[in-house]
Structure formats: structure tokens, C-alpha cells
Amino acid sequence: MNLLTRRLATFPLVLIGVSSLVFFAIRLVPGDAITAMLGTEAGLLTDAQRAALQAYFGLDKPWIVQYGHWFWGLLRGDMGISVTYGKPVLTVILQRFPLTLELALLSMVIALLIGVPAGVFAATRNERAADLAVRIGAMIGQSTPSFVFGLLIIYVLSAGFGVLPVMGTFTPIWQDPLANLGQLILPAITLGAAFAASVTRIARSAMLDVLGEDYVRTARSRGAPARTVIWRHALPNALIPVVTLSGIEFGYLLGGAVIVEQIFALPGLGRMVLDAILQRDYALVQGAVLFVAFNFMIVNLLVDLAYFWLDPRIRAGGQ
Amino acid sequence: MIRAIFHHPSGRIGGGIVLVYLVLAGLGALGLTPHDPLMQYRLDRLHPPGAAYWLGTDLFGRDIASRLMVGIGQSFFVAFLSVAAAASVGTVLGLTAAWVGRLWDGVVMRSMDVLLAFPAILLALLIVAIMGPGTWTSVLAIAFVYMPIFTRVVRGPALSLKTREFVDAARTFGSSTRYILTRHLLLNIVAPLTVQVTLALAWALLTEAGLSFLGLGTQPPAPSLGLMLSDSRNLMETAPWLMIAPGVTIMIGILGFNLLGDALRDILDPKTRGGRA
């Protein structure tokens, strides 16, 4: 069985594992679900009322039956009702998702636009001052947490230029693209900076490996101009690890950049999960965590597919 | 080994940073701070950095430098403990999965796949939701997040070592399984494991600061770097030192471990050239 078939075969297994983990983990939360849902008002319930509510939500049945019920609901796209929003969980998630998706895409574009050229530039000047400068920059970028960098951006803008970034609102791109960009550009730069640093490091090291390969040396010895050798011959192969890294990082970002959304007060998926946890909205936590894990797995699978497609050696060898 | 680290430029800087942080954390733990980190000097609220308060004071008049020293200790405590837990459990799982194979290998590796299907911060948030915020929750959450990575790092090399002649020889001579696992397999995996531990420490520091920034880690009034940074947000313009001091402290700490990890990788595995996914 080759790598791809194996990945595809284990995908449903892992998904069942993830959904069970989420389901049973949520049931480990101290206190019963009715109290968690009603908060202090739960104290006012009579025993009969509590029993009726438990029967209504199916909580009086054994866990395994509840799990079967929940899983069957999942297959039909029914994740239950969010207590805080009073709407179906999936509706709430899908309302928040466009922002998260756009932010992830924008950050990736920024990271690739900075990281790939910087990595190539450093690799072609290996061990010289320019290479060292890029490497130091990338190392610092990778070590700076997004919340430190985000706050720094806000501080520099407000103290240095007297401008405060637009915060707290979100205009969908199809309503007003400019306003949308204005709201998302700073968070995207914040997320893109550390991402760019990782891309730079991996692009540089991949490029160095490729530049040492025989076929690149052959191209050079046949008199191909340096520019052609770098961009046409070396870069496409050096991009393979960059694709893998970007895919994984993108998958992470699809889970919502909790902290950056918090700093810039953006109503994205990450902040929704955080709020749901703080407000003990378990149906929403359960649904959102599963949604994010599912996206993450899909992106990872796509990365594997891309890897398979980009590297003929894997395709031919089956490993 | 230590000599090799200090001959490596990144190792020198990274090792130096980690050493200075350890000393600061040690002094903080012994109570040898310039001021009492919890004491509120009401008359000196939001005092700018100077001779009396090296890094200034916060909204309650507490000394930032002293709080940073204790905060570093707190972050290091969580980072070291969680990485130690992740590395030990992950190593045992990886070694046994490789050695026993078959069903146990399948169970362990598929469970790790499930854990890896969650983005790190989300898995941490889920664990915080179950256990409630606090220092020990951070330790457990971070340990859980990094355990699968250690399991994978150990299992791969262990699988190939298992088939080597010296392991067969040890078996023929009647060495116990435990002896083979610890002496023959584990000792040969120490190099990649050390590199992974150092890099995981950098990520653990980052995650700890992130969790406490969100108010889910160490609880006030105990000083924590993430919380100090989070508290500085509303006072950014009037008292920028509130933000700069913990921000730079977190950043340099992570940088230290990243540099040290890079140096260790160069020293222990000369084939790689300083790039990491």
C-alpha cells in the first residue's frame, strides 16, 4: 500500500477518534450539563424539572447511546444548539468562518511573498553578510510571539503616528473590499511575520540543498545564466518543503488565531471557541473543536497530495 | 558537549541567554528580587523606569523588574515540567511501539494521529476547558500537545535500530528487554531527542505565555509574563514599559532556546543546515 492510500484509509479512523475524543473529553468537565447550561438558574429547578430536561436533551441515556445519537446527528450536519447564541452550532461556526479563512489566506500570501524571496536571496549568498542578516532576522521573527508583535504594531501606530487600527468590527469582503482589507491587514501582518520567518528558514535550507545537486551543477556548467538556474531549475524543487510547511501553518491558522483575534478584537473562529469555553457553551465548543480538527486534517491531507504531486520520486517509488 | 555548544556562535548566545534566565529565575525563587513582587507601592503607581524601579512600576505600584524575575521562574517551571512530561511519556510510548509492534504500535500511533489532528492551541484550550485555568492545567495541556511529537521522533529511529546487528547480538546474549530498550535503543536516540527537547522548550514557553495572556494560565496576583503583557494593553500609550518589558523578556527567552536548539542540531547532526519545519 503506498503512502497516499494509507493516508486515505486512516482518515475516517482518525476522524472517528477525534470525534470520540472531543465528545468524551467534554463529558469529563466537572458538573452536569444542565447546570453548565443554565448557570445559577439551575439551582431553581425541581428534581422533576431537572429529570425532564435531562430526558429532553437525551442526557439520561448511557454515554454510548448519547455518542451514537450525536454522531448520527454529525453525519447529517446537526451539531446541536448553542446555548449562548440560541442558534444551531453549525450556523454560528459558519458565520465566523469567512473571517478566519480570509485572515489565514492573507497571512499565507504575506508569508510567501516575504519568505520565499528572502530564503532564495540568503541561499545564493551563503555564509556572507547578507545571508547572516536574513538568518538573524528570521530567527528573531520566529522567536517573537504574535501577541508581542501585534501589540508592538498597535503601539508604534498609536504612539508614533497617532492612528489606532480599526478594531472590533468586520465587514465581509463582498460588501466593502477596502474596509475589509483595512480591518484585516494588521492582524494578517502580525500572523504573517512569524510565518514568513519559518518560510524563510525552510526556503533557504531547501535551496541550499538543491543548489548542491548534480543537475543544478550541470545546468551551470552548460552556461545557463545564474538567474535561470536559480528560478527555473532550483526553485521548483526547493519549493516542496515550503509547500509542506505552508500547508501545515495554514491548517493551524484555519483553527482561528485565538490570540491575534483577541488583540485586534476580531470576531473570528478562534475567539468564538475561547468565549464558548469561558461561557461553558459545550455544544459550541464540541462542534467548533471538531470543525477545526476536521479542517486541519483535510488541509494536511491536501498537503500530502501536493507533496505526492510535486515530487515525482515519491510518485514513482510509492514511499 | 558544553564546550561544543560554546564554540558554536548560536550556541554561545542561546546558552548564555538560557543561563542568565535561569539565574534570574533562581534569584526570583529565593526572594532575592529588588522589591517584593506583590507589594503595592501606592504612591509610585506607573512609575517610569529609573534608579528606584529599574523597569518601572505597574498600575498597582508593583515593581516590574521583580515581577519579571518571578514570572520567568513561573514560565520556566511550566515549560520544563511540561516538556519533561511530554518527553518521558512520548519516549516510552515511541520505544514500546517500535519494540512491541503489531497491535500496540497501531493503537499508540493512531492515538497520536488523533492528538496531532488538533491545532496545538486548540488542544490546549480543550484541556483548559475540562480542568479549569491554572498553572497545573498549563503543564498538562502543553505536555499533551507535545507528547505525540516525541513519540514520533523516538519511534522512527527506534524502528530502524531494532533491526541492527548489535541489538540481535544483545538478544542472543540474553540481555533483558529493558536493558536493550534503555541501553541500546534509547542511548542511540539521545541526540535527536535532545534537539527536540530544546526546541520544544521554546514552543512551551510560547504556549505558556499565550495561555496566560488569554487569562487561562497562571492566575493573578501571581506574576506571569503573559498576563503582564495582557494587562499592559490599556495603558500602552501612557506606560509603554508595561508592554515592552514582558514582551522583550518573552521574546528573548524563546530566542535563547531556539538558538540553543539550532546549535545542538548542528553539533549532533552535522548533515542538517539550520532550517526547520
Coordinates of C-alpha atoms in Angstrom, one line a residue:
Chain A
M1 CA 0.0 0.0 0.0
N2 CA 1.5 3.3 -0.9
L3 CA 1.7 6.4 1.3
L4 CA -1.4 8.0 -0.2
T5 CA -3.7 5.1 0.0
R6 CA -2.6 4.5 3.6
R7 CA -3.4 8.2 4.5
L8 CA -6.8 8.0 2.8
A9 CA -7.6 4.7 4.5
T10 CA -6.7 6.0 8.0
F11 CA -8.6 9.3 7.5
P12 CA -12.0 8.1 8.6
L13 CA -10.4 6.2 11.5
V14 CA -8.7 9.3 12.8
L15 CA -11.9 11.3 12.3
I16 CA -13.8 8.8 14.4
G17 CA -11.0 9.0 17.0
V18 CA -11.1 12.8 17.0
S19 CA -14.9 13.0 17.4
S20 CA -14.9 10.4 20.2
L21 CA -12.1 12.3 22.0
V22 CA -14.0 15.6 21.8
F23 CA -17.3 14.0 22.8
F24 CA -15.9 12.2 25.9
A25 CA -13.5 15.0 26.8
I26 CA -16.4 17.4 27.1
R27 CA -18.2 15.0 29.4
L28 CA -15.2 15.0 31.7
V29 CA -15.9 18.6 32.5
P30 CA -16.9 18.9 36.2
G31 CA -20.6 19.4 36.9
D32 CA -23.5 18.2 34.9
A33 CA -24.6 19.6 31.5
I34 CA -27.9 21.1 32.8
T35 CA -26.0 23.2 35.4
A36 CA -23.4 24.2 32.9
M37 CA -26.2 25.3 30.5
L38 CA -28.4 27.2 32.9
G39 CA -25.7 28.5 35.3
T40 CA -27.0 29.8 38.6
E41 CA -30.7 29.3 37.5
A42 CA -30.1 25.6 37.6
G43 CA -30.4 25.8 41.4
L44 CA -34.1 26.8 41.0
L45 CA -35.0 23.6 39.2
T46 CA -37.1 20.9 41.0
D47 CA -35.9 17.3 40.7
A48 CA -38.8 16.6 38.3
Q49 CA -37.9 19.6 36.1
R50 CA -34.2 18.6 36.0
A51 CA -35.2 15.0 35.1
A52 CA -37.4 16.3 32.3
L53 CA -34.7 18.5 30.9
Q54 CA -32.2 15.6 31.0
A55 CA -34.7 13.4 29.2
Y56 CA -35.3 16.2 26.6
F57 CA -31.5 16.5 25.9
G58 CA -31.1 12.8 26.0
L59 CA -28.7 13.1 28.9
D60 CA -30.5 10.3 30.9
K61 CA -29.3 7.7 28.4
P62 CA -25.9 5.9 28.7
W63 CA -22.9 7.7 27.2
I64 CA -22.6 5.3 24.4
V65 CA -26.2 5.9 23.3
Q66 CA -25.6 9.6 23.6
Y67 CA -22.5 9.3 21.5
G68 CA -24.3 7.3 18.8
H69 CA -27.1 9.9 18.7
W70 CA -24.5 12.8 18.5
F71 CA -22.5 11.0 15.8
W72 CA -25.6 10.3 13.7
G73 CA -26.5 14.0 14.1
L74 CA -23.0 14.9 12.9
L75 CA -23.3 12.9 9.8
R76 CA -26.4 14.9 8.9
G77 CA -24.7 18.2 9.7
D78 CA -26.5 18.6 13.0
M79 CA -24.2 19.6 15.8
G80 CA -26.8 20.7 18.3
I81 CA -27.8 24.2 19.6
S82 CA -25.5 26.8 21.0
V83 CA -26.8 27.9 24.4
T84 CA -25.2 31.4 24.2
Y85 CA -26.4 32.2 20.7
G86 CA -29.6 30.2 20.6
K87 CA -28.8 29.1 17.1
P88 CA -27.6 25.8 15.6
V89 CA -23.9 25.3 16.3
L90 CA -23.0 24.9 12.6
T91 CA -24.7 28.2 11.7
V92 CA -22.7 30.0 14.4
I93 CA -19.5 28.4 13.2
L94 CA -20.2 29.2 9.5
Q95 CA -20.9 32.9 10.4
R96 CA -17.4 33.2 11.9
F97 CA -15.5 31.1 9.4
P98 CA -15.2 33.5 6.5
L99 CA -13.1 36.0 8.6
T100 CA -10.8 33.2 9.8
L101 CA -10.4 31.8 6.3
E102 CA -9.6 35.2 4.8
L103 CA -7.2 36.0 7.6
A104 CA -5.4 32.7 7.1
L105 CA -5.1 33.2 3.3
L106 CA -3.9 36.8 3.7
S107 CA -1.3 35.8 6.2
M108 CA -0.1 33.0 4.0
V109 CA 0.2 35.3 1.0
I110 CA 2.3 37.8 3.1
A111 CA 4.5 35.0 4.4
L112 CA 5.2 33.5 1.0
L113 CA 5.8 36.9 -0.6
I114 CA 8.4 37.8 2.0
G115 CA 9.7 34.3 2.9
V116 CA 10.4 32.7 -0.5
P117 CA 12.5 35.6 -2.0
A118 CA 14.3 36.2 1.4
G119 CA 15.2 32.5 1.6
V120 CA 16.4 32.3 -2.0
F121 CA 18.4 35.5 -1.6
A122 CA 20.1 34.2 1.6
A123 CA 20.8 30.8 0.0
T124 CA 22.5 32.4 -3.0
R125 CA 24.7 34.4 -0.7
N126 CA 25.5 31.5 1.7
E127 CA 27.7 32.4 4.7
R128 CA 28.0 36.1 3.6
A129 CA 26.9 39.2 5.5
A130 CA 23.5 39.3 3.6
D131 CA 22.8 35.7 4.5
L132 CA 23.7 36.2 8.1
A133 CA 21.4 39.3 8.2
V134 CA 18.4 37.3 6.8
R135 CA 19.1 34.4 9.2
I136 CA 19.2 36.7 12.2
G137 CA 16.0 38.4 11.1
A138 CA 14.3 35.1 10.5
M139 CA 15.4 33.8 13.9
I140 CA 14.1 36.9 15.7
G141 CA 10.9 36.7 13.7
Q142 CA 10.4 33.1 14.6
S143 CA 11.0 33.8 18.3
T144 CA 8.6 36.7 18.5
P145 CA 5.2 35.6 19.7
S146 CA 2.3 37.0 17.7
F147 CA 0.9 38.8 20.7
V148 CA 4.1 40.6 21.3
F149 CA 4.4 41.6 17.6
G150 CA 0.7 42.6 17.4
L151 CA 0.9 44.8 20.5
L152 CA 4.1 46.4 19.1
I153 CA 2.4 47.2 15.8
I154 CA -0.6 48.8 17.7
Y155 CA 1.8 50.7 19.9
V156 CA 4.0 52.0 17.1
L157 CA 0.9 53.1 15.1
S158 CA -0.7 54.9 18.0
A159 CA 2.3 56.4 19.7
G160 CA 4.3 57.2 16.5
F161 CA 1.6 58.2 14.1
G162 CA -1.5 58.8 16.3
V163 CA -3.6 56.3 14.4
L164 CA -5.5 53.5 16.0
P165 CA -6.2 50.4 13.9
V166 CA -9.8 49.6 13.1
M167 CA -10.9 47.1 15.7
G168 CA -14.0 45.2 16.8
T169 CA -15.9 45.2 13.5
F170 CA -15.7 43.0 10.5
T171 CA -17.1 43.9 7.0
P172 CA -17.3 40.9 4.7
I173 CA -15.1 41.3 1.6
W174 CA -18.2 41.1 -0.7
Q175 CA -19.7 44.2 1.0
D176 CA -16.8 46.6 1.0
P177 CA -13.4 45.1 -0.1
L178 CA -11.4 48.2 1.0
A179 CA -12.9 48.4 4.5
N180 CA -12.4 44.6 4.8
L181 CA -8.7 44.9 3.9
G182 CA -8.3 47.8 6.3
Q183 CA -9.6 45.6 9.1
L184 CA -7.6 42.5 8.3
I185 CA -4.3 43.9 7.1
L186 CA -2.7 44.5 10.5
P187 CA -3.7 41.1 12.0
A188 CA -2.5 39.5 8.8
I189 CA 0.9 41.1 9.0
T190 CA 1.1 40.1 12.7
L191 CA 0.4 36.5 11.8
G192 CA 2.3 36.6 8.6
A193 CA 5.6 37.8 10.2
A194 CA 6.3 34.7 12.2
F195 CA 5.0 32.6 9.3
A196 CA 7.4 34.4 6.9
A197 CA 10.3 33.7 9.3
S198 CA 9.6 30.0 9.1
V199 CA 9.2 30.1 5.4
T200 CA 12.5 32.0 5.0
R201 CA 14.4 29.4 7.1
I202 CA 12.9 26.4 5.3
A203 CA 13.3 28.0 1.8
R204 CA 16.9 28.9 2.5
S205 CA 17.9 25.4 3.7
A206 CA 15.9 23.7 0.9
M207 CA 17.5 26.0 -1.7
L208 CA 21.0 25.3 -0.3
D209 CA 20.3 21.5 -0.6
V210 CA 19.1 21.9 -4.2
L211 CA 21.9 24.2 -5.3
G212 CA 24.3 21.4 -4.3
E213 CA 22.6 18.8 -6.5
D214 CA 24.2 17.4 -9.7
Y215 CA 21.5 18.6 -12.1
V216 CA 22.0 22.2 -10.9
R217 CA 25.7 22.0 -11.4
T218 CA 25.2 20.5 -14.8
A219 CA 22.9 23.4 -15.8
R220 CA 25.5 25.8 -14.5
S221 CA 28.4 24.1 -16.4
R222 CA 26.4 24.2 -19.6
G223 CA 26.4 28.0 -19.2
A224 CA 22.9 28.7 -18.2
P225 CA 22.6 32.2 -16.7
A226 CA 22.6 32.3 -12.8
R227 CA 19.1 33.7 -12.8
T228 CA 17.7 30.9 -14.9
V229 CA 19.4 28.3 -12.8
I230 CA 18.0 29.7 -9.6
W231 CA 14.5 30.4 -10.6
R232 CA 13.9 27.8 -13.3
H233 CA 15.9 24.8 -12.2
A234 CA 16.5 25.1 -8.4
L235 CA 13.4 26.9 -7.0
P236 CA 10.7 24.5 -8.1
N237 CA 12.4 21.6 -6.2
A238 CA 13.2 23.8 -3.3
L239 CA 9.5 24.7 -3.0
I240 CA 8.5 21.2 -1.9
P241 CA 9.3 21.6 1.8
V242 CA 7.9 25.2 1.6
V243 CA 4.6 23.8 0.4
T244 CA 4.5 21.3 3.2
L245 CA 5.3 24.0 5.9
S246 CA 2.9 26.5 4.4
G247 CA 0.1 23.9 4.4
I248 CA 0.6 22.9 8.0
E249 CA 0.8 26.5 9.1
F250 CA -2.3 27.4 7.1
G251 CA -4.1 24.5 8.8
Y252 CA -3.2 25.9 12.1
L253 CA -4.4 29.3 11.1
L254 CA -7.8 27.9 10.0
G255 CA -8.3 26.9 13.6
G256 CA -8.5 30.6 14.3
A257 CA -5.7 32.7 15.6
V258 CA -7.1 33.0 19.1
I259 CA -4.6 35.4 20.4
V260 CA -4.4 37.7 17.4
E261 CA -8.2 37.8 17.1
Q262 CA -8.3 38.7 20.8
I263 CA -5.8 41.6 20.4
F264 CA -7.4 43.1 17.3
A265 CA -10.9 42.3 18.6
L266 CA -11.9 40.3 15.5
P267 CA -15.0 38.1 15.6
G268 CA -13.3 35.0 14.2
L269 CA -13.4 31.3 14.9
G270 CA -10.6 31.3 17.5
R271 CA -12.2 33.9 19.7
M272 CA -15.5 32.2 19.4
V273 CA -14.0 29.0 20.8
L274 CA -12.4 30.9 23.6
D275 CA -15.6 32.7 24.5
A276 CA -17.5 29.4 24.3
I277 CA -15.1 27.8 26.7
L278 CA -15.3 30.7 29.1
Q279 CA -19.1 30.7 28.9
R280 CA -19.3 26.9 29.1
D281 CA -21.3 26.6 25.9
Y282 CA -20.3 23.0 25.5
A283 CA -22.3 22.2 22.3
L284 CA -20.4 25.0 20.6
V285 CA -17.0 24.0 22.0
Q286 CA -17.6 20.5 20.9
G287 CA -18.8 21.4 17.4
A288 CA -16.1 24.1 16.8
V289 CA -13.3 21.9 18.0
L290 CA -14.5 19.1 15.7
F291 CA -14.9 21.5 12.8
V292 CA -11.4 22.9 13.3
A293 CA -9.8 19.4 13.6
F294 CA -11.6 18.3 10.5
N295 CA -10.3 21.3 8.5
F296 CA -6.9 20.7 9.9
M297 CA -7.0 17.1 8.8
I298 CA -8.3 18.0 5.3
V299 CA -5.5 20.6 4.8
N300 CA -2.9 18.0 6.0
L301 CA -4.3 15.5 3.5
L302 CA -4.1 18.1 0.7
V303 CA -0.5 18.8 1.7
D304 CA 0.3 15.1 1.4
L305 CA -1.4 15.1 -2.0
A306 CA 0.5 18.2 -3.1
Y307 CA 3.7 16.6 -1.9
F308 CA 2.9 13.5 -3.9
W309 CA 2.2 15.5 -7.0
L310 CA 5.2 17.8 -6.7
D311 CA 7.8 15.2 -6.1
P312 CA 7.9 12.6 -8.9
R313 CA 10.3 10.4 -6.8
I314 CA 7.5 9.8 -4.2
R315 CA 5.0 9.1 -7.0
A316 CA 7.3 6.6 -8.7
G317 CA 8.6 4.9 -5.5
G318 CA 5.3 4.8 -3.7
Q319 CA 7.0 5.8 -0.5
Chain B
M1 CA 29.4 18.7 24.8
I2 CA 29.2 22.0 26.7
R3 CA 32.5 23.1 25.1
A4 CA 31.0 22.3 21.7
I5 CA 27.9 24.5 22.5
F6 CA 30.1 27.4 23.5
H7 CA 32.2 27.0 20.3
H8 CA 29.1 27.4 18.2
P9 CA 28.1 31.0 17.7
S10 CA 24.3 30.3 18.1
G11 CA 25.1 28.0 21.0
R12 CA 27.1 30.7 22.8
I13 CA 24.3 33.3 22.5
G14 CA 21.4 30.9 23.2
G15 CA 23.2 29.1 26.0
G16 CA 24.1 32.5 27.5
I17 CA 20.5 33.7 27.4
V18 CA 19.2 30.5 29.0
L19 CA 21.8 30.6 31.7
V20 CA 21.0 34.3 32.5
Y21 CA 17.3 33.5 32.6
L22 CA 17.9 30.5 34.9
V23 CA 20.0 32.7 37.3
L24 CA 17.2 35.4 37.3
A25 CA 14.5 32.8 37.9
G26 CA 16.6 31.3 40.7
L27 CA 17.1 34.7 42.4
G28 CA 13.4 35.3 42.0
A29 CA 12.5 32.0 43.6
L30 CA 14.8 32.7 46.5
G31 CA 13.1 36.0 47.1
L32 CA 16.3 37.9 46.1
T33 CA 14.3 40.5 43.9
P34 CA 14.9 44.3 44.1
H35 CA 11.4 44.7 45.6
D36 CA 8.6 42.4 46.8
P37 CA 6.9 41.4 43.6
L38 CA 3.4 41.5 45.2
M39 CA 4.0 44.7 47.2
Q40 CA 1.8 47.6 46.0
Y41 CA 3.7 50.9 46.4
R42 CA 0.6 53.0 46.1
L43 CA 2.4 56.4 45.8
D44 CA 4.6 55.1 43.0
R45 CA 2.0 53.9 40.6
L46 CA 3.0 53.8 36.9
H47 CA 6.5 55.0 37.9
P48 CA 8.7 55.1 34.8
P49 CA 11.9 53.0 34.7
G50 CA 14.7 54.6 36.8
A51 CA 17.1 54.1 39.7
A52 CA 14.3 53.2 42.2
Y53 CA 12.4 50.9 40.0
W54 CA 14.7 49.6 37.2
L55 CA 11.9 48.7 34.8
G56 CA 9.2 50.9 36.3
T57 CA 6.0 50.0 38.2
D58 CA 2.6 48.9 37.1
L59 CA -0.9 50.3 37.8
F60 CA -0.9 49.0 41.3
G61 CA 2.6 50.3 42.0
R62 CA 4.2 46.8 41.9
D63 CA 7.9 46.6 40.7
I64 CA 8.0 45.3 37.2
A65 CA 11.6 44.0 37.4
S66 CA 10.8 41.9 40.4
R67 CA 7.6 40.6 38.9
L68 CA 9.5 39.7 35.7
M69 CA 12.1 37.7 37.7
V70 CA 9.3 35.7 39.4
G71 CA 7.4 35.5 36.1
I72 CA 10.4 34.0 34.3
G73 CA 10.6 31.3 37.1
Q74 CA 6.9 30.6 36.6
S75 CA 7.2 30.3 32.8
F76 CA 10.3 28.1 33.1
F77 CA 8.6 25.9 35.7
V78 CA 5.7 25.2 33.4
A79 CA 7.9 24.8 30.3
F80 CA 10.4 22.5 31.9
L81 CA 7.9 20.4 33.7
S82 CA 5.6 20.0 30.7
V83 CA 8.4 19.2 28.3
A84 CA 9.9 16.7 30.8
A85 CA 6.4 15.0 31.0
A86 CA 5.9 15.1 27.2
A87 CA 9.4 13.8 26.5
S88 CA 9.3 10.9 29.1
V89 CA 5.8 9.7 28.2
G90 CA 6.4 10.2 24.5
T91 CA 9.7 8.3 24.6
V92 CA 8.2 5.4 26.5
L93 CA 5.3 5.2 24.0
G94 CA 7.6 5.6 21.0
L95 CA 10.1 3.0 22.2
T96 CA 7.5 0.4 23.2
A97 CA 5.5 1.0 20.0
A98 CA 8.6 0.3 17.9
W99 CA 9.7 -2.7 20.0
V100 CA 6.4 -4.5 20.5
G101 CA 5.0 -3.6 17.1
R102 CA 1.7 -5.0 15.8
L103 CA -1.4 -4.0 17.8
W104 CA 0.3 -1.9 20.4
D105 CA 2.1 0.1 17.7
G106 CA -1.1 0.6 15.8
V107 CA -3.0 1.7 18.9
V108 CA -0.2 4.1 20.0
M109 CA 0.4 5.7 16.6
R110 CA -3.3 6.1 15.7
S111 CA -3.9 7.7 19.1
M112 CA -1.0 10.1 18.4
D113 CA -2.6 10.8 15.0
V114 CA -5.8 11.8 16.7
L115 CA -3.9 14.2 19.0
L116 CA -2.0 15.6 16.1
A117 CA -5.2 16.3 14.3
F118 CA -5.8 19.2 16.7
P119 CA -4.0 22.5 16.2
A120 CA -1.8 22.9 19.3
I121 CA -3.6 25.9 20.9
L122 CA -7.0 24.3 20.4
L123 CA -6.0 21.1 22.2
A124 CA -4.6 23.2 25.0
L125 CA -7.9 25.2 25.2
L126 CA -9.9 21.9 25.3
I127 CA -7.8 20.7 28.2
V128 CA -8.2 24.1 30.0
A129 CA -12.0 23.8 29.4
I130 CA -12.0 20.4 31.2
M131 CA -9.6 21.2 34.0
G132 CA -10.2 24.9 34.6
P133 CA -7.5 27.5 34.2
G134 CA -4.3 27.4 36.3
T135 CA -0.6 26.6 36.4
W136 CA -1.0 22.8 36.5
T137 CA -3.5 22.8 33.7
S138 CA -1.0 24.7 31.6
V139 CA 1.6 22.0 32.4
L140 CA -0.8 19.2 31.4
A141 CA -2.1 21.0 28.3
I142 CA 1.4 21.7 27.0
A143 CA 2.6 18.2 27.8
F144 CA -0.3 16.7 25.9
V145 CA 0.3 18.9 22.9
Y146 CA 4.0 17.9 22.6
M147 CA 3.8 14.2 23.6
P148 CA 2.9 13.0 20.0
I149 CA 5.9 14.8 18.6
F150 CA 8.2 13.0 21.0
T151 CA 6.5 9.7 20.3
R152 CA 7.2 10.1 16.5
V153 CA 10.7 11.4 17.0
V154 CA 11.6 8.3 19.1
R155 CA 9.6 5.6 17.2
G156 CA 11.2 6.2 13.7
P157 CA 14.9 5.7 14.7
A158 CA 13.9 3.0 17.2
L159 CA 12.3 1.0 14.4
S160 CA 15.5 1.0 12.4
L161 CA 17.8 0.4 15.4
K162 CA 15.7 -2.6 16.3
T163 CA 16.8 -4.5 13.2
R164 CA 20.6 -3.7 13.7
E165 CA 23.0 -6.5 14.4
F166 CA 24.1 -5.2 17.8
V167 CA 20.5 -5.5 19.0
D168 CA 20.3 -9.0 17.7
A169 CA 23.6 -9.8 19.4
A170 CA 22.3 -8.4 22.7
R171 CA 19.2 -10.6 22.4
T172 CA 21.3 -13.6 21.7
F173 CA 23.4 -13.0 24.8
G174 CA 20.3 -12.9 26.8
S175 CA 20.1 -9.2 27.7
S176 CA 16.7 -8.2 29.2
T177 CA 14.2 -6.2 27.1
R178 CA 14.5 -3.3 29.5
Y179 CA 18.3 -3.3 29.1
I180 CA 18.1 -3.4 25.3
L181 CA 15.5 -0.6 25.3
T182 CA 17.4 1.7 27.5
R183 CA 21.0 0.9 26.7
H184 CA 20.9 0.0 23.0
L185 CA 17.9 1.9 21.7
L186 CA 17.5 5.0 23.9
L187 CA 21.1 5.9 24.1
N188 CA 21.3 5.9 20.4
I189 CA 18.3 8.3 20.1
V190 CA 19.5 10.7 22.7
A191 CA 20.9 13.1 20.0
P192 CA 17.6 13.8 18.1
L193 CA 15.8 13.7 21.4
T194 CA 18.0 16.5 22.9
V195 CA 17.4 18.7 19.9
Q196 CA 13.7 18.1 20.1
V197 CA 13.6 18.9 23.9
T198 CA 15.4 22.2 23.4
L199 CA 13.1 23.3 20.6
A200 CA 10.0 22.1 22.5
L201 CA 11.1 24.3 25.4
A202 CA 11.0 27.3 23.1
W203 CA 7.4 26.3 22.0
A204 CA 6.4 25.5 25.5
L205 CA 7.5 29.0 26.7
L206 CA 5.5 30.5 23.8
T207 CA 2.4 28.4 24.6
E208 CA 2.6 29.1 28.3
A209 CA 2.8 32.9 27.6
G210 CA -0.1 32.6 25.2
L211 CA -2.3 30.7 27.6
S212 CA -1.6 33.2 30.4
F213 CA -2.1 36.1 28.0
L214 CA -5.6 34.7 27.4
G215 CA -6.1 34.5 31.2
L216 CA -6.1 30.7 31.1
G217 CA -2.7 30.0 32.7
T218 CA -1.2 31.3 35.9
Q219 CA -3.8 33.2 37.8
P220 CA -3.3 36.7 39.4
P221 CA -1.9 38.1 41.6
A222 CA 1.0 35.6 40.9
P223 CA 3.2 37.3 38.3
S224 CA 3.2 35.8 34.9
L225 CA 4.8 37.1 31.7
G226 CA 1.7 36.6 29.5
L227 CA -0.6 38.2 32.0
M228 CA 1.6 41.2 32.5
L229 CA 1.6 41.7 28.8
S230 CA -2.1 41.3 28.5
D231 CA -2.6 43.8 31.4
S232 CA -0.4 46.4 29.6
R233 CA -2.8 46.7 26.7
N234 CA -5.0 49.5 28.0
L235 CA -2.0 51.5 29.3
M236 CA 0.1 51.2 26.3
E237 CA 0.4 54.9 25.4
T238 CA 0.8 56.2 29.0
A239 CA 3.1 53.5 30.2
P240 CA 4.8 51.7 27.3
W241 CA 7.3 50.0 29.7
L242 CA 4.5 47.8 30.9
M243 CA 4.3 46.2 27.5
I244 CA 7.9 46.4 26.4
A245 CA 9.5 44.7 29.5
P246 CA 7.5 41.5 29.5
G247 CA 7.3 41.4 25.6
V248 CA 11.0 41.6 25.2
T249 CA 11.6 39.1 28.1
I250 CA 9.3 36.5 26.5
M251 CA 10.9 37.1 23.0
I252 CA 14.5 36.8 24.2
G253 CA 13.7 33.7 26.3
I254 CA 12.2 31.9 23.2
L255 CA 15.1 33.1 21.1
G256 CA 17.5 31.6 23.6
F257 CA 16.0 28.2 23.3
N258 CA 15.7 28.4 19.5
L259 CA 19.4 29.3 19.1
L260 CA 20.4 26.6 21.5
G261 CA 18.3 24.1 19.7
D262 CA 19.8 25.1 16.3
A263 CA 23.3 24.8 17.7
L264 CA 22.6 21.4 19.2
R265 CA 21.3 20.2 15.9
D266 CA 24.4 21.4 14.1
I267 CA 26.6 19.8 16.7
L268 CA 24.8 16.5 17.0
D269 CA 23.7 16.1 13.4
P270 CA 26.2 17.8 11.1
K271 CA 24.2 16.9 8.0
T272 CA 21.4 19.5 8.5
R273 CA 21.9 23.1 7.8
G274 CA 19.9 25.2 10.2
G275 CA 16.4 25.0 8.6
R276 CA 13.4 23.6 10.4
A277 CA 9.8 22.9 9.5

